[in-house]
Short mmCIF file of C-alpha atoms in Angstrom, two decimals:
data_model
loop_
_atom_site.label_atom_id
_atom_site.label_comp_id
_atom_site.label_asym_id
_atom_site.label_seq_id
_atom_site.Cartn_x
_atom_site.Cartn_y
_atom_site.Cartn_z
CA UNK A 490 86.14 -78.55 105.04
CA UNK A 491 87.83 -76.44 107.71
CA UNK A 492 89.22 -74.14 105.01
CA UNK A 493 85.74 -73.53 103.63
CA UNK A 494 84.37 -72.56 107.06
CA UNK A 495 87.25 -70.19 107.59
CA UNK A 496 86.76 -68.66 104.13
CA UNK A 497 83.01 -68.23 104.68
CA UNK A 498 83.61 -66.65 108.11
CA UNK A 499 86.17 -64.27 106.65
CA UNK A 500 83.86 -63.37 103.75
CA UNK A 501 80.89 -62.75 106.06
CA UNK A 502 82.94 -60.61 108.43
CA UNK A 503 84.24 -58.56 105.49
CA UNK A 504 80.71 -58.05 104.15
CA UNK A 505 79.43 -57.11 107.62
CA UNK A 506 82.28 -54.64 108.14
CA UNK A 507 81.68 -53.05 104.73
CA UNK A 508 77.92 -52.73 105.34
CA UNK A 509 78.50 -51.23 108.78
CA UNK A 510 81.02 -48.73 107.39
CA UNK A 511 78.72 -47.67 104.55
CA UNK A 512 75.72 -47.24 106.85
CA UNK A 513 77.78 -45.25 109.37
CA UNK A 514 79.06 -42.91 106.66
CA UNK A 515 75.55 -42.25 105.37
CA UNK A 516 74.32 -40.76 108.64
CA UNK A 517 73.61 -37.03 108.54
CA UNK A 518 73.96 -35.01 111.71
CA UNK A 519 70.76 -33.29 112.77
CA UNK A 520 70.63 -29.52 112.67
CA UNK A 521 70.81 -27.44 115.84
CA UNK A 522 67.66 -27.29 117.92
CA UNK A 523 66.16 -23.78 117.59
CA UNK A 524 64.99 -23.89 121.21
CA UNK A 525 68.56 -24.30 122.41
CA UNK A 526 69.77 -21.33 120.38
CA UNK A 527 67.36 -18.87 122.01
CA UNK A 528 69.16 -18.85 125.37
CA UNK A 529 72.69 -18.02 124.26
CA UNK A 530 74.87 -16.50 126.97
CA UNK A 531 75.70 -12.80 126.79
CA UNK A 532 79.29 -12.50 125.58
CA UNK A 533 79.62 -8.79 126.32
CA UNK A 534 79.83 -7.72 122.67
CA UNK A 535 78.00 -4.62 121.55
CA UNK A 536 77.80 -2.84 118.18
CA UNK A 537 80.02 0.18 117.76
CA UNK A 538 78.72 3.03 115.60
CA UNK A 539 81.02 3.94 112.74
CA UNK A 540 81.38 7.06 110.64
CA UNK A 541 81.13 5.36 107.26
CA UNK A 542 78.29 6.96 105.30
CA UNK A 543 76.85 5.05 102.36
CA UNK A 544 74.65 6.90 99.85
CA UNK A 545 71.02 5.76 100.00
CA UNK A 546 71.04 4.54 96.38
CA UNK A 547 74.07 2.25 96.92
CA UNK A 548 73.81 -1.34 98.15
CA UNK A 549 76.97 -3.18 99.12
CA UNK A 550 77.33 -6.85 98.31
CA UNK A 551 80.03 -9.26 99.39
CA UNK A 552 83.44 -7.59 99.21
CA UNK A 553 86.15 -9.47 97.35
CA UNK A 554 88.85 -7.55 99.20
CA UNK A 555 89.16 -4.87 101.85
CA UNK A 556 92.19 -2.64 102.35
CA UNK A 557 93.16 0.40 104.41
CA UNK A 558 95.41 2.90 102.61
CA UNK A 559 98.16 5.04 104.13
CA UNK A 560 95.73 7.98 104.09
CA UNK A 561 93.37 5.94 106.31
CA UNK A 562 90.86 5.32 103.51
CA UNK A 563 88.87 2.09 103.38
CA UNK A 564 88.68 0.57 99.91
CA UNK A 565 86.26 -2.25 99.12
#
């Protein structure tokens, strides 16, 4: 009789642990609150104008690679 109680207790604790683990893994973190993102601190960064001229009829997408040559040319 004592063995049965021990077995049932072990089985119930295993089931409880499994259910707790599964429910904890299923939780999704909430996204950032938009109101908190409005007051970001100033980090001192500012855009720097560059001399790269792109023709008006050309649209750049995501570059697969970027390299500077010895002649100081930028190749996308």
